[in-house]
Short mmCIF file of C-alpha atoms in Angstrom, two decimals:
data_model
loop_
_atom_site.label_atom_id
_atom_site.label_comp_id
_atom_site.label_asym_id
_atom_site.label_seq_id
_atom_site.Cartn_x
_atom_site.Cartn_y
_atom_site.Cartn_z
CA UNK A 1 -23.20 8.48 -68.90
CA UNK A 2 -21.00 5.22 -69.70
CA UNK A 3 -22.87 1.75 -69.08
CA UNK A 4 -20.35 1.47 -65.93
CA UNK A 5 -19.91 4.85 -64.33
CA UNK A 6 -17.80 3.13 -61.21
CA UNK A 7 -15.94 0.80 -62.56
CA UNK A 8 -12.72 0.58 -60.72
CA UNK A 9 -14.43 2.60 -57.65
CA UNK A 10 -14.58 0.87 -54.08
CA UNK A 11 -17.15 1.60 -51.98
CA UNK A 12 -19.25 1.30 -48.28
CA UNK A 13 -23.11 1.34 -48.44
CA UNK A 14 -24.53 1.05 -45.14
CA UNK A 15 -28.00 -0.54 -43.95
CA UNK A 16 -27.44 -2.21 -47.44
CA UNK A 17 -29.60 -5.63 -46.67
CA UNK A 18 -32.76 -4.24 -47.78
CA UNK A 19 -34.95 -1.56 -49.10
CA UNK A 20 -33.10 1.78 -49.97
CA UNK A 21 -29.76 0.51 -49.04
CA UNK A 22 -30.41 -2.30 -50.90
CA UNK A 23 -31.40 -0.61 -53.80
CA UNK A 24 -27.94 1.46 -53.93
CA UNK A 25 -26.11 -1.27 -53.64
CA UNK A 26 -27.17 -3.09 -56.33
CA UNK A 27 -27.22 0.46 -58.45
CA UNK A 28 -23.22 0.57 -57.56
CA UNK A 29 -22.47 -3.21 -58.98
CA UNK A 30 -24.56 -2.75 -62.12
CA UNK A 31 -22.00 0.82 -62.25
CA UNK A 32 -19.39 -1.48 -61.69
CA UNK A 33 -17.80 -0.78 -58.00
CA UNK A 34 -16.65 -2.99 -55.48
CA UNK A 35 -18.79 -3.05 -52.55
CA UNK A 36 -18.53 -3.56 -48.72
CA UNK A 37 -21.99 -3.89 -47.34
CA UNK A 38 -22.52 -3.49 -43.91
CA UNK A 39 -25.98 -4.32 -41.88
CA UNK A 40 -27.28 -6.37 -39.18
CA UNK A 41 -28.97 -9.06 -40.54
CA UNK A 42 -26.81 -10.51 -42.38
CA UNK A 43 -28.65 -13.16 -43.75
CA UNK A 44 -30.69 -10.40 -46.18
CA UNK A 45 -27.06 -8.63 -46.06
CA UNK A 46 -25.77 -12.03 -47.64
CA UNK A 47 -28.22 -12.18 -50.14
CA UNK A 48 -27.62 -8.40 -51.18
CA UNK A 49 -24.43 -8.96 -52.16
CA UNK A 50 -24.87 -12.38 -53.50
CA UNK A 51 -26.78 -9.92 -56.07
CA UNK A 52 -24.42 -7.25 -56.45
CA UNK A 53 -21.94 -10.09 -56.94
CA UNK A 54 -23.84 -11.88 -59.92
CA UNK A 55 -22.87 -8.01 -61.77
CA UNK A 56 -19.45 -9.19 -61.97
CA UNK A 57 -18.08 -7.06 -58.91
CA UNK A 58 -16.08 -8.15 -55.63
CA UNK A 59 -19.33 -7.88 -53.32
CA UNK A 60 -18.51 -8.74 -49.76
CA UNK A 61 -20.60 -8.09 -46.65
CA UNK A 62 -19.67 -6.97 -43.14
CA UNK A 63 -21.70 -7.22 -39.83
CA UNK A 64 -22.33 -3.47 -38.60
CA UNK A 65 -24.61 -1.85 -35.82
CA UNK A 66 -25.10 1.31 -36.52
CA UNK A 67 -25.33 2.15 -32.53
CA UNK A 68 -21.90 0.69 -32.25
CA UNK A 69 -19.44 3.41 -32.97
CA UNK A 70 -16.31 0.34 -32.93
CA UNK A 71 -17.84 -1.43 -35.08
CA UNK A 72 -18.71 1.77 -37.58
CA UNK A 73 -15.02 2.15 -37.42
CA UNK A 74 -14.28 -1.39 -38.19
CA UNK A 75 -16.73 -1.56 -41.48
CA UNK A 76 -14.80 1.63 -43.36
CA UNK A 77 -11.44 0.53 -42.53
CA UNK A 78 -12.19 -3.00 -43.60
CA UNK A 79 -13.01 -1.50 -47.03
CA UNK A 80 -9.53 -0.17 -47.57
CA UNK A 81 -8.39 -3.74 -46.03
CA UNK A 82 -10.01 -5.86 -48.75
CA UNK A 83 -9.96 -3.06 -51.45
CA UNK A 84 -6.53 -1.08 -51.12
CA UNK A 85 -8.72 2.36 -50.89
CA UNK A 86 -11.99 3.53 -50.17
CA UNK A 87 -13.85 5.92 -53.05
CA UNK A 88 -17.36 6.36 -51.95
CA UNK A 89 -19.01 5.81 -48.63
CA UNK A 90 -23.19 5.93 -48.47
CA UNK A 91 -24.31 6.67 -45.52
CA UNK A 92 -27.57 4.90 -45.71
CA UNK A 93 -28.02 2.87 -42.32
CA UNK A 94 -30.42 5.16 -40.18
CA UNK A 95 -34.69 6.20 -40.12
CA UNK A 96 -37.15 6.44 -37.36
CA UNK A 97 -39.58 2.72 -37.87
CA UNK A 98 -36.81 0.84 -36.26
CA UNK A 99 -36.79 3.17 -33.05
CA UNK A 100 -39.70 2.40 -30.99
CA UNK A 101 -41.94 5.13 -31.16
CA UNK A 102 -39.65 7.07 -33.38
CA UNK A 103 -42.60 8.58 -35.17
CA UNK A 104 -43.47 11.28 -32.63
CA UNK A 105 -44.19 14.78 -31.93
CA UNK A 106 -42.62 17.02 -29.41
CA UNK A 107 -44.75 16.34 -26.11
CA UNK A 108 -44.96 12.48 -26.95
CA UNK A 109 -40.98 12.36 -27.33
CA UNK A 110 -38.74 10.86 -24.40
CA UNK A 111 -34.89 10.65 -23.39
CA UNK A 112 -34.67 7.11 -25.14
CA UNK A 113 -36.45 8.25 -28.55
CA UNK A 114 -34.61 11.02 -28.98
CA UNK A 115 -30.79 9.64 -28.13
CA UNK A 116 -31.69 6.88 -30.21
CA UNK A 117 -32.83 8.95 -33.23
CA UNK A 118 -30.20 10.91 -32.91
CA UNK A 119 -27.21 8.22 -32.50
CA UNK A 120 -28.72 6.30 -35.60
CA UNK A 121 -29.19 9.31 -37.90
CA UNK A 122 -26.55 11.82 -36.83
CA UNK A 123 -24.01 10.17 -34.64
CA UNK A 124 -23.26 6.91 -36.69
CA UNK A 125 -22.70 9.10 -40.41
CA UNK A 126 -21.15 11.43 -38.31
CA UNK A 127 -18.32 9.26 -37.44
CA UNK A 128 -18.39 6.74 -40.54
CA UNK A 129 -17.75 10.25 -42.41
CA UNK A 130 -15.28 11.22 -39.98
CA UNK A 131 -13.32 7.59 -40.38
CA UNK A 132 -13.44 7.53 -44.53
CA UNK A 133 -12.32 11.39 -44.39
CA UNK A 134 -9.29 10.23 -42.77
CA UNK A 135 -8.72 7.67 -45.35
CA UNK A 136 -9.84 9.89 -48.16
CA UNK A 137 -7.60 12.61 -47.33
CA UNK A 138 -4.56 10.91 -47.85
CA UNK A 139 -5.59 9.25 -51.11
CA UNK A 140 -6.77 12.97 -52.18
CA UNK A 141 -9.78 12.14 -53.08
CA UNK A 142 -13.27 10.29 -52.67
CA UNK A 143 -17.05 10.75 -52.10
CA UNK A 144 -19.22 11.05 -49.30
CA UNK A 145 -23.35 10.20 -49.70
CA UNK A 146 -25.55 10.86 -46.97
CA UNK A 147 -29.32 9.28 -47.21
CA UNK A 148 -31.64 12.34 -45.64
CA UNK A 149 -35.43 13.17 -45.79
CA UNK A 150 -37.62 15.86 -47.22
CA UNK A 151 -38.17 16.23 -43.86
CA UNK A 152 -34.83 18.11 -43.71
CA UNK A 153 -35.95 20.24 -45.77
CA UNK A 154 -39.58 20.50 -44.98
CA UNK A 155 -39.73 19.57 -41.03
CA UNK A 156 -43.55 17.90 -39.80
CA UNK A 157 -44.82 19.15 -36.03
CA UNK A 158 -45.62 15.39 -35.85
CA UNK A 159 -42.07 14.31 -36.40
CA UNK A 160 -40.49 16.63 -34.59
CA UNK A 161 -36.96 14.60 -33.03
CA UNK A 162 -36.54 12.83 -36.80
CA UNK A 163 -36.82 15.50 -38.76
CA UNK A 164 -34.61 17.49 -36.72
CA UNK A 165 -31.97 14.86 -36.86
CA UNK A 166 -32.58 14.59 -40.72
CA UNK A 167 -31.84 18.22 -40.59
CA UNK A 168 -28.71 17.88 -38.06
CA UNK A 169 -26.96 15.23 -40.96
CA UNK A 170 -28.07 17.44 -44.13
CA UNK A 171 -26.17 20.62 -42.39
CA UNK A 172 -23.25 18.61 -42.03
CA UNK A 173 -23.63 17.58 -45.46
CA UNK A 174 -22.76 21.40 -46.47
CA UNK A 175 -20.10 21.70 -43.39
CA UNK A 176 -18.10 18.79 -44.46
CA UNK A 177 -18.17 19.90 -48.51
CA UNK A 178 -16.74 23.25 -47.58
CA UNK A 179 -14.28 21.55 -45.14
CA UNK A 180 -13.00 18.52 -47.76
CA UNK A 181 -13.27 20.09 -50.50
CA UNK A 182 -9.07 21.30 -50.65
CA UNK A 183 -8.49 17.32 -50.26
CA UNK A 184 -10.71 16.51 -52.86
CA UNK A 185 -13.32 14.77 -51.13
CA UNK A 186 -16.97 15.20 -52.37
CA UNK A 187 -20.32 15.30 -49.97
CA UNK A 188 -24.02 15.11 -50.57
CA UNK A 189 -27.11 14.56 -49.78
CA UNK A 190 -30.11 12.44 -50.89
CA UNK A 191 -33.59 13.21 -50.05
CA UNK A 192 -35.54 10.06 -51.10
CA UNK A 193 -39.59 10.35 -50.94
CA UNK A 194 -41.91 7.79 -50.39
CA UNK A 195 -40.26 4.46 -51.36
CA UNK A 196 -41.32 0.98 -51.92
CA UNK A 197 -40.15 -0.67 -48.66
CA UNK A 198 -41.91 -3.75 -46.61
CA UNK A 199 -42.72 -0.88 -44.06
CA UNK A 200 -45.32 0.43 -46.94
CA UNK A 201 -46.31 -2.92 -48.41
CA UNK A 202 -47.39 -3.46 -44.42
CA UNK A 203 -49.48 0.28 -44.24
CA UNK A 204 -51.13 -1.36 -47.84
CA UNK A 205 -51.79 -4.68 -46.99
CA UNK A 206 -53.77 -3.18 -43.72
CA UNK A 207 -55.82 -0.23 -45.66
CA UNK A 208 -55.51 -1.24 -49.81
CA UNK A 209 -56.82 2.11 -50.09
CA UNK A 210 -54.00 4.12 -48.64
CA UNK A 211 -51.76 3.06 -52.09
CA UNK A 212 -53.60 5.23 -54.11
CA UNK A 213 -54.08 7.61 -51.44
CA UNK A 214 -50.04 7.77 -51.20
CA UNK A 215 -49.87 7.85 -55.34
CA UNK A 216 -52.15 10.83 -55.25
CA UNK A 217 -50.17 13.14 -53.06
CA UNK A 218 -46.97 11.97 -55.77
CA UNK A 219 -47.17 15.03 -58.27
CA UNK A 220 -45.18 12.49 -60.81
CA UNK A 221 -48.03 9.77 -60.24
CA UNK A 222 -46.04 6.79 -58.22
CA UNK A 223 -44.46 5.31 -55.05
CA UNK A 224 -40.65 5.71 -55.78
CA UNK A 225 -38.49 2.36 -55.81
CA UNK A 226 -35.21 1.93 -54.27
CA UNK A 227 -33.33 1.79 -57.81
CA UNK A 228 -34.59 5.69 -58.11
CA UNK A 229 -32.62 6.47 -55.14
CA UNK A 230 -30.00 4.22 -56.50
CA UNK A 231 -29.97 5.75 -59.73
CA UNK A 232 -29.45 9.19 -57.92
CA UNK A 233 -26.70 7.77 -55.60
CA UNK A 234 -24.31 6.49 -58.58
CA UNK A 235 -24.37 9.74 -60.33
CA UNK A 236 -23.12 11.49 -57.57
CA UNK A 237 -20.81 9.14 -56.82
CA UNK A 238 -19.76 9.20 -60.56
CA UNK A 239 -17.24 11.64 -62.85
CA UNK A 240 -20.11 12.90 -63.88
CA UNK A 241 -20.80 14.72 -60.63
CA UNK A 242 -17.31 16.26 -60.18
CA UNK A 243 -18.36 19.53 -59.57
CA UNK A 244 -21.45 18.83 -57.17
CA UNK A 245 -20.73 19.35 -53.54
CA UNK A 246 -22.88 20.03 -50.47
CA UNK A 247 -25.71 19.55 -52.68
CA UNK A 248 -29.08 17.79 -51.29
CA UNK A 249 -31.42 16.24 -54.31
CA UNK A 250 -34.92 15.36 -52.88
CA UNK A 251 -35.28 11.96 -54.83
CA UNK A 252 -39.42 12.18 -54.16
CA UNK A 253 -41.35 12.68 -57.88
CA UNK A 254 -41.91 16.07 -56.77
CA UNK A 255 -43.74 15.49 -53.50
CA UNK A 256 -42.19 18.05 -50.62
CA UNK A 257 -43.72 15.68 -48.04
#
């Protein structure tokens, strides 16, 4: 793989101001794309692509709630704005910590958890897909990334309405690579594991002895970092990947869940 896989490339990661998002956005500068990044706090959103920036990329950032379908809309046509076309979009804004009490089982679930779970993991990449295809298709070609979950692949009783969104956005995954494909637009999945995030330093800072707890049930022997996802996300966003479509990699050191 060249040092800069995506040089020339423009692209949207979403829910880019920290952790996983972060991590792929700062993958796609050192590969050499321009980046929009789009978030909510856009003071960490700032400093993300202040970062991306120092790679010697155009790295500008956007204000974007992923509940807010306008402004989903708004942050993948401003990329063709600033850019002149739109390569890659990563559909990473989504998860369950931010919904409260988004970590639930079937009888704890309620009307609000589960329309909330479902318009942050399904409904938002849903229509940010829908809005770059339209752009894509008339350049004849670009890439679609979706951010899923082992859990897509390996559903838990105990998370029943995120998992089954997780599965809801993987399916389309496949759906949209068979429909794009003629127009030359690519689609996958990621499937990151468990990844260094202030949501784990928090679960290790209360109980020092669930790190090694978490390590242990990692057949490769460590808590993933964002820049493994990252890595992950510019290959399939690269050349290189030309002939992968509706694929999902699981991005977990060999841990199922």
């Amino acid at each position: 793989m060249t040092d800069r896989p995506l040089q020339g490339k423009a692209a949207l990661v979403t829910g880019a101001s920290r952790g996983i998002g972060k991590g792929i956005a700062l993958s796609f500068a050192e590969a050499g794309a321009d980046l929009l990044l789009s978030a909510r706090s856009m003071d960490d959103l700032q400093r993300t692509a202040d970062e991306c920036a120092a790679f010697g990329v155009r790295a500008e950032a956007i204000h974007m709630d992923a509940y807010d379908l306008d402004q989903v809309n708004a942050a993948v046509d401003a990329v063709t704005e600033r850019f002149g076309k739109i390569d890659v979009l990563v559909n990473n804004a989504g998860g369950s910590r931010n919904v409260d009490g988004g970590w639930v089982g079937f009888m704890e679930s309620t009307p609000t958890i589960l329309r909330e779970l479902f318009e942050l993991n399904v409904y938002s990449p849903y229509f940010a897909a829908q809005r770059a295809a339209k752009a894509m298709i008339e350049q004849g070609h670009g890439c679609i990334v979706n951010i899923s979950s082992p859990l897509a692949e390996y559903p838990s009783a105990r998370i029943q309405p995120y998992s089954v969104a997780k599965i809801a956005i993987q399916e389309f995954t496949k759906l949209w690579a068979e429909e794009l494909g003629r127009h030359g637009i690519r689609v996958n999945a990621i499937a990151p594991g468990p990844i260094q995030s202030a949501q784990i330093d928090k679960v290790i800072a209360a109980n020092p002895a669930r790190e090694q707890a978490m390590i242990d049930e990692v057949p490769l022997g460590r808590i993933g970092q964002p820049a493994d996802v990252g890595a992950a996300a510019v290959f399939l966003a690269s050349d290189h990947a030309e002939w992968i479509s509706g694929a999902a990699i699981l991005v977990a050191g060999g841990k199922r869940w």
